[in-house]
Short mmCIF file of N, CA, C and O in Angstrom, two decimals:
data_model
loop_
_atom_site.label_atom_id
_atom_site.label_comp_id
_atom_site.label_asym_id
_atom_site.label_seq_id
_atom_site.Cartn_x
_atom_site.Cartn_y
_atom_site.Cartn_z
N ILE S 253 11.26 -15.62 6.05
CA ILE S 253 10.97 -17.23 5.79
C ILE S 253 11.91 -18.49 6.74
O ILE S 253 12.06 -19.24 7.14
N ALA S 254 12.63 -17.86 6.14
CA ALA S 254 13.87 -18.84 6.24
C ALA S 254 14.27 -18.69 7.93
O ALA S 254 14.67 -19.43 8.08
N THR S 255 14.21 -17.45 8.18
CA THR S 255 14.73 -17.77 9.70
C THR S 255 13.78 -17.98 10.73
O THR S 255 13.94 -18.00 11.94
N GLY S 256 12.37 -17.91 10.19
CA GLY S 256 11.09 -18.37 11.06
C GLY S 256 11.06 -17.36 12.35
O GLY S 256 10.47 -17.56 13.12
N LEU S 257 11.69 -15.79 12.26
CA LEU S 257 11.59 -14.56 13.25
C LEU S 257 10.37 -14.09 13.29
O LEU S 257 9.39 -14.66 11.91
N PRO S 258 9.62 -14.13 13.68
CA PRO S 258 8.28 -13.18 14.32
C PRO S 258 8.11 -12.05 12.94
O PRO S 258 8.91 -11.26 12.51
N LEU S 259 6.68 -11.89 12.56
CA LEU S 259 6.74 -10.61 11.53
C LEU S 259 5.93 -9.38 12.33
O LEU S 259 5.27 -10.01 13.39
N VAL S 260 6.61 -8.19 12.55
CA VAL S 260 5.80 -6.97 13.13
C VAL S 260 4.93 -6.38 12.39
O VAL S 260 5.78 -5.74 11.58
N PRO S 261 3.34 -6.10 11.85
CA PRO S 261 3.31 -5.67 10.77
C PRO S 261 2.90 -4.09 11.37
O PRO S 261 2.73 -3.82 12.44
N LEU S 262 3.46 -3.44 10.59
CA LEU S 262 2.70 -1.82 10.59
C LEU S 262 1.78 -0.73 10.11
O LEU S 262 2.40 -1.67 8.76
N VAL S 263 0.97 -0.73 10.58
CA VAL S 263 0.39 0.16 9.89
C VAL S 263 -0.41 1.54 10.17
O VAL S 263 0.21 2.21 10.99
N THR S 264 0.47 2.42 8.62
CA THR S 264 -0.38 3.56 9.35
C THR S 264 -1.43 3.80 8.73
O THR S 264 -1.96 3.61 7.43
N HIS S 265 -1.91 5.23 9.02
CA HIS S 265 -4.02 5.73 9.06
C HIS S 265 -3.65 6.78 9.09
O HIS S 265 -3.03 8.11 8.63
N HIS S 266 -4.01 7.21 7.44
CA HIS S 266 -4.53 8.41 6.84
C HIS S 266 -3.04 9.40 5.86
O HIS S 266 -2.92 10.47 5.92
N GLY S 267 -1.94 8.29 6.13
CA GLY S 267 -0.97 8.94 5.74
C GLY S 267 -1.09 9.29 3.86
O GLY S 267 -0.59 10.31 3.34
N ASP S 268 -1.91 8.41 3.26
CA ASP S 268 -2.43 9.05 1.97
C ASP S 268 -3.30 10.99 2.05
O ASP S 268 -3.27 11.04 0.42
N LEU S 269 -3.48 10.88 2.97
CA LEU S 269 -4.10 12.41 3.21
C LEU S 269 -2.81 13.25 2.80
O LEU S 269 -3.05 14.45 2.60
N PHE S 270 -1.58 13.07 3.29
CA PHE S 270 -0.41 13.96 4.00
C PHE S 270 0.26 13.76 2.61
O PHE S 270 1.49 14.40 1.70
N TRP S 271 0.40 12.61 1.57
CA TRP S 271 1.17 11.94 0.86
C TRP S 271 0.29 11.24 -0.38
O TRP S 271 0.44 10.29 -0.67
N PRO S 272 -0.37 12.20 -1.60
CA PRO S 272 -1.12 11.29 -2.56
C PRO S 272 -0.59 10.35 -3.05
O PRO S 272 0.88 11.11 -3.76
N HIS S 273 -1.33 9.48 -3.80
CA HIS S 273 -0.76 8.61 -4.51
C HIS S 273 -0.28 9.32 -6.28
O HIS S 273 -0.86 9.79 -6.67
N GLY S 274 0.66 8.37 -6.44
CA GLY S 274 0.63 9.30 -7.51
C GLY S 274 2.20 10.78 -7.22
O GLY S 274 2.66 11.05 -8.56
N SER S 275 2.10 11.13 -6.20
CA SER S 275 2.48 12.53 -5.86
C SER S 275 4.32 11.88 -5.39
O SER S 275 4.39 11.51 -4.80
N LEU S 276 5.10 13.25 -5.78
CA LEU S 276 6.23 13.28 -5.12
C LEU S 276 5.80 14.20 -3.81
O LEU S 276 7.15 14.26 -3.26
N ARG S 277 5.55 14.84 -3.41
CA ARG S 277 4.70 15.94 -3.01
C ARG S 277 4.28 15.77 -1.34
O ARG S 277 2.96 15.21 -2.29
N VAL S 278 4.83 16.09 -0.41
CA VAL S 278 4.43 15.85 0.87
C VAL S 278 3.92 16.77 0.94
O VAL S 278 4.58 17.96 1.15
N ARG S 279 2.67 16.87 2.12
CA ARG S 279 2.24 17.94 2.56
C ARG S 279 2.33 17.46 4.41
O ARG S 279 1.98 15.91 4.47
N PRO S 280 2.30 18.65 4.88
CA PRO S 280 2.34 18.81 6.48
C PRO S 280 1.35 18.09 7.04
O PRO S 280 -0.09 18.17 6.72
N GLY S 281 1.37 17.28 7.95
CA GLY S 281 0.63 16.60 8.99
C GLY S 281 0.89 15.71 9.65
O GLY S 281 1.75 15.37 9.98
N THR S 282 -0.40 15.16 10.23
CA THR S 282 0.40 14.15 11.71
C THR S 282 -0.69 13.34 11.05
O THR S 282 -2.05 12.73 10.44
N PHE S 283 -0.24 11.36 10.66
CA PHE S 283 -1.00 10.51 10.60
C PHE S 283 -0.21 10.01 11.88
O PHE S 283 0.76 9.85 12.72
N GLN S 284 -1.17 8.63 12.24
CA GLN S 284 -0.93 7.57 13.07
C GLN S 284 -0.09 6.41 12.79
O GLN S 284 -0.85 5.54 11.69
N VAL S 285 0.69 5.46 13.48
CA VAL S 285 1.42 4.49 13.40
C VAL S 285 0.79 3.29 14.05
O VAL S 285 1.59 3.68 15.19
N ASP S 286 0.52 2.50 13.86
CA ASP S 286 -0.10 1.42 14.70
C ASP S 286 1.04 -0.20 14.80
O ASP S 286 1.11 -0.56 13.03
N VAL S 287 1.78 -0.62 15.74
CA VAL S 287 2.08 -1.58 15.21
C VAL S 287 1.41 -2.48 15.54
O VAL S 287 0.83 -2.72 17.03
N LEU S 288 1.30 -3.27 15.26
CA LEU S 288 -0.06 -4.78 15.47
C LEU S 288 1.08 -6.14 16.26
O LEU S 288 2.41 -6.22 16.70
N GLU S 289 -0.10 -7.10 16.39
CA GLU S 289 0.52 -8.01 17.51
C GLU S 289 1.59 -9.37 16.34
O GLU S 289 1.15 -9.22 15.31
N GLY S 290 2.56 -9.17 16.60
CA GLY S 290 3.45 -10.30 15.66
C GLY S 290 2.45 -11.43 15.10
O GLY S 290 1.62 -11.99 16.08
N ILE S 291 3.19 -11.83 14.09
CA ILE S 291 3.00 -12.79 13.39
C ILE S 291 4.13 -14.12 13.46
O ILE S 291 4.85 -13.69 13.01
N ASP S 292 3.56 -15.41 13.98
CA ASP S 292 4.66 -16.30 14.08
C ASP S 292 4.42 -17.07 12.26
O ASP S 292 4.07 -17.46 12.40
N THR S 293 5.94 -16.97 12.19
CA THR S 293 6.52 -17.46 10.84
C THR S 293 7.58 -18.65 11.26
O THR S 293 7.54 -19.80 10.24
N SER S 294 7.34 -19.17 12.43
CA SER S 294 7.70 -20.71 13.06
C SER S 294 8.01 -21.66 11.95
O SER S 294 8.55 -22.39 11.35
N GLY S 295 6.59 -21.91 11.28
CA GLY S 295 5.42 -22.54 10.29
C GLY S 295 5.73 -22.69 9.27
O GLY S 295 4.86 -23.61 8.21
N TRP S 296 6.14 -21.52 8.43
CA TRP S 296 5.93 -20.83 7.40
C TRP S 296 7.21 -21.67 6.74
O TRP S 296 7.94 -22.03 6.79
N ARG S 297 6.25 -21.71 5.23
CA ARG S 297 7.25 -22.28 4.26
C ARG S 297 7.60 -21.56 3.10
O ARG S 297 6.21 -21.01 2.32
N ALA S 298 8.43 -21.90 2.16
CA ALA S 298 8.11 -21.29 0.86
C ALA S 298 7.19 -21.67 0.08
O ALA S 298 6.99 -20.63 -0.60
N GLU S 299 7.01 -22.95 0.03
CA GLU S 299 6.04 -23.20 -0.96
C GLU S 299 4.94 -22.70 -0.52
O GLU S 299 3.80 -22.64 -1.36
N THR S 300 4.23 -22.56 0.33
CA THR S 300 3.34 -21.61 0.75
C THR S 300 3.47 -20.08 0.89
O THR S 300 2.88 -19.55 1.11
N ALA S 301 4.39 -19.69 0.14
CA ALA S 301 4.38 -18.43 0.32
C ALA S 301 3.37 -17.39 0.26
O ALA S 301 2.80 -16.18 1.28
N ASP S 302 2.72 -17.68 -1.06
CA ASP S 302 1.55 -16.95 -1.19
C ASP S 302 0.10 -16.42 -0.07
O ASP S 302 -0.56 -16.01 -0.28
N GLN S 303 0.01 -17.76 0.20
CA GLN S 303 -1.02 -18.48 1.00
C GLN S 303 -0.88 -17.18 2.51
O GLN S 303 -1.69 -16.31 3.44
N HIS S 304 0.76 -17.45 2.98
CA HIS S 304 1.19 -16.75 3.70
C HIS S 304 1.10 -14.88 3.12
O HIS S 304 0.69 -13.62 4.73
N ALA S 305 1.04 -14.63 2.46
CA ALA S 305 0.77 -12.91 1.80
C ALA S 305 -0.31 -12.76 1.98
O ALA S 305 -0.10 -11.35 1.94
N ALA S 306 -0.83 -13.78 1.97
CA ALA S 306 -2.74 -12.94 2.19
C ALA S 306 -2.96 -12.80 3.39
O ALA S 306 -4.20 -12.10 3.60
N GLU S 307 -2.68 -14.00 4.24
CA GLU S 307 -2.91 -13.86 5.41
C GLU S 307 -2.01 -12.44 6.10
O GLU S 307 -2.72 -11.83 6.87
N VAL S 308 -1.19 -11.50 5.91
CA VAL S 308 -0.47 -10.99 6.07
C VAL S 308 -1.56 -9.39 5.83
O VAL S 308 -1.90 -8.65 6.50
N TYR S 309 -1.72 -9.92 4.48
CA TYR S 309 -2.61 -8.89 3.43
C TYR S 309 -3.88 -8.28 4.43
O TYR S 309 -4.39 -7.54 5.06
N ALA S 310 -4.49 -9.45 4.71
CA ALA S 310 -5.84 -9.60 5.28
C ALA S 310 -5.61 -9.07 6.97
O ALA S 310 -6.56 -7.92 7.92
N VAL S 311 -4.77 -9.17 7.40
CA VAL S 311 -4.42 -8.35 9.00
C VAL S 311 -4.41 -6.75 8.70
O VAL S 311 -4.88 -6.37 9.47
N LEU S 312 -3.42 -6.93 7.85
CA LEU S 312 -3.26 -4.68 7.46
C LEU S 312 -4.33 -4.71 7.36
O LEU S 312 -4.19 -3.47 7.90
N ARG S 313 -5.10 -5.43 6.29
CA ARG S 313 -6.43 -4.79 6.13
C ARG S 313 -6.80 -4.49 6.73
O ARG S 313 -8.03 -3.39 6.72
N ALA S 314 -7.41 -5.19 7.92
CA ALA S 314 -7.96 -5.09 9.03
C ALA S 314 -8.00 -3.76 9.95
O ALA S 314 -8.83 -3.54 9.96
N ALA S 315 -6.98 -4.08 10.20
CA ALA S 315 -6.60 -2.65 10.66
C ALA S 315 -7.01 -1.04 10.31
O ALA S 315 -7.03 0.00 10.99
N LEU S 316 -7.13 -0.82 9.37
CA LEU S 316 -7.56 0.00 8.22
C LEU S 316 -8.57 0.83 8.52
O LEU S 316 -9.56 -0.10 8.74
N SER S 317 -9.14 1.80 8.45
CA SER S 317 -10.33 2.28 8.81
C SER S 317 -11.46 1.78 7.62
O SER S 317 -10.85 1.38 5.89
N PRO S 318 -12.14 1.81 7.31
CA PRO S 318 -13.45 1.50 5.63
C PRO S 318 -12.89 2.56 5.11
O PRO S 318 -13.30 1.91 3.81
N ARG S 319 -12.52 3.35 5.19
CA ARG S 319 -12.04 4.45 4.30
C ARG S 319 -10.90 3.89 3.65
O ARG S 319 -10.79 4.27 1.98
N GLN S 320 -9.74 3.97 3.99
CA GLN S 320 -8.92 3.63 3.32
C GLN S 320 -8.77 1.65 3.35
O GLN S 320 -7.64 1.29 2.44
N GLN S 321 -9.97 0.99 3.64
CA GLN S 321 -10.25 -0.16 3.14
C GLN S 321 -10.82 -0.47 1.61
O GLN S 321 -10.25 -0.66 0.79
N GLY S 322 -11.45 0.96 1.39
CA GLY S 322 -11.54 1.05 0.19
C GLY S 322 -12.84 -0.03 -0.82
O GLY S 322 -13.11 -0.54 0.38
N ALA S 323 -12.39 -0.15 -1.55
CA ALA S 323 -12.74 -1.53 -2.75
C ALA S 323 -11.90 -2.49 -2.92
O ALA S 323 -11.77 -3.46 -4.33
N ALA S 324 -10.56 -2.59 -2.18
CA ALA S 324 -9.92 -3.31 -2.55
C ALA S 324 -10.53 -4.45 -2.33
O ALA S 324 -11.08 -5.22 -1.84
N SER S 325 -9.80 -5.31 -3.11
CA SER S 325 -10.25 -6.72 -3.26
C SER S 325 -9.64 -7.69 -2.21
O SER S 325 -8.07 -7.64 -2.23
N ALA S 326 -10.23 -9.05 -1.65
CA ALA S 326 -9.87 -9.61 -0.32
C ALA S 326 -8.39 -10.85 -1.73
O ALA S 326 -7.56 -11.15 -0.87
N ASP S 327 -8.89 -11.10 -2.81
CA ASP S 327 -7.38 -11.34 -3.17
C ASP S 327 -6.46 -11.05 -3.51
O ASP S 327 -6.69 -9.69 -4.16
N VAL S 328 -5.06 -11.32 -3.47
CA VAL S 328 -3.90 -10.37 -3.73
C VAL S 328 -3.26 -11.23 -4.71
O VAL S 328 -2.78 -12.78 -4.50
N GLU S 329 -2.63 -10.80 -4.70
CA GLU S 329 -1.87 -11.17 -6.64
C GLU S 329 -0.18 -11.04 -6.46
O GLU S 329 -0.40 -9.78 -5.89
N VAL S 330 0.71 -11.62 -5.86
CA VAL S 330 1.69 -11.75 -5.30
C VAL S 330 2.58 -11.74 -6.27
O VAL S 330 2.80 -12.22 -7.36
N ASP S 331 3.57 -10.57 -6.51
CA ASP S 331 4.27 -10.15 -7.67
C ASP S 331 5.51 -10.93 -7.37
O ASP S 331 6.48 -10.50 -6.35
N LYS S 332 5.67 -12.46 -8.06
CA LYS S 332 6.70 -13.08 -7.17
C LYS S 332 8.29 -12.40 -8.25
O LYS S 332 9.45 -13.26 -8.00
N SER S 333 8.26 -11.73 -9.20
CA SER S 333 8.98 -11.26 -9.91
C SER S 333 10.08 -10.50 -9.34
O SER S 333 10.99 -10.16 -9.75
N THR S 334 9.89 -9.59 -7.82
CA THR S 334 10.90 -9.10 -6.91
C THR S 334 12.00 -10.16 -6.22
O THR S 334 12.61 -9.58 -5.48
N GLY S 335 11.92 -11.11 -5.88
CA GLY S 335 12.49 -12.44 -6.07
C GLY S 335 12.55 -12.66 -4.35
O GLY S 335 12.89 -12.89 -3.15
#
């Protein structure tokens, strides 16, 4: 937010098939990485960071396949403890 530089979202498709949740073992395979259109952050402010996080989440989720989207909620809770 402080730099105002564009955010370039990256989305990986089907990586979960090769690296299952909670596992340290990665299986061989090929997955796709998409570089999405940059997001202008020049008008973002720290006071509205939660709103921006939800907007970015929506962009990322929309780029996923229906299988990967699953039943995730559109409401995103941002963990502010990570600073």
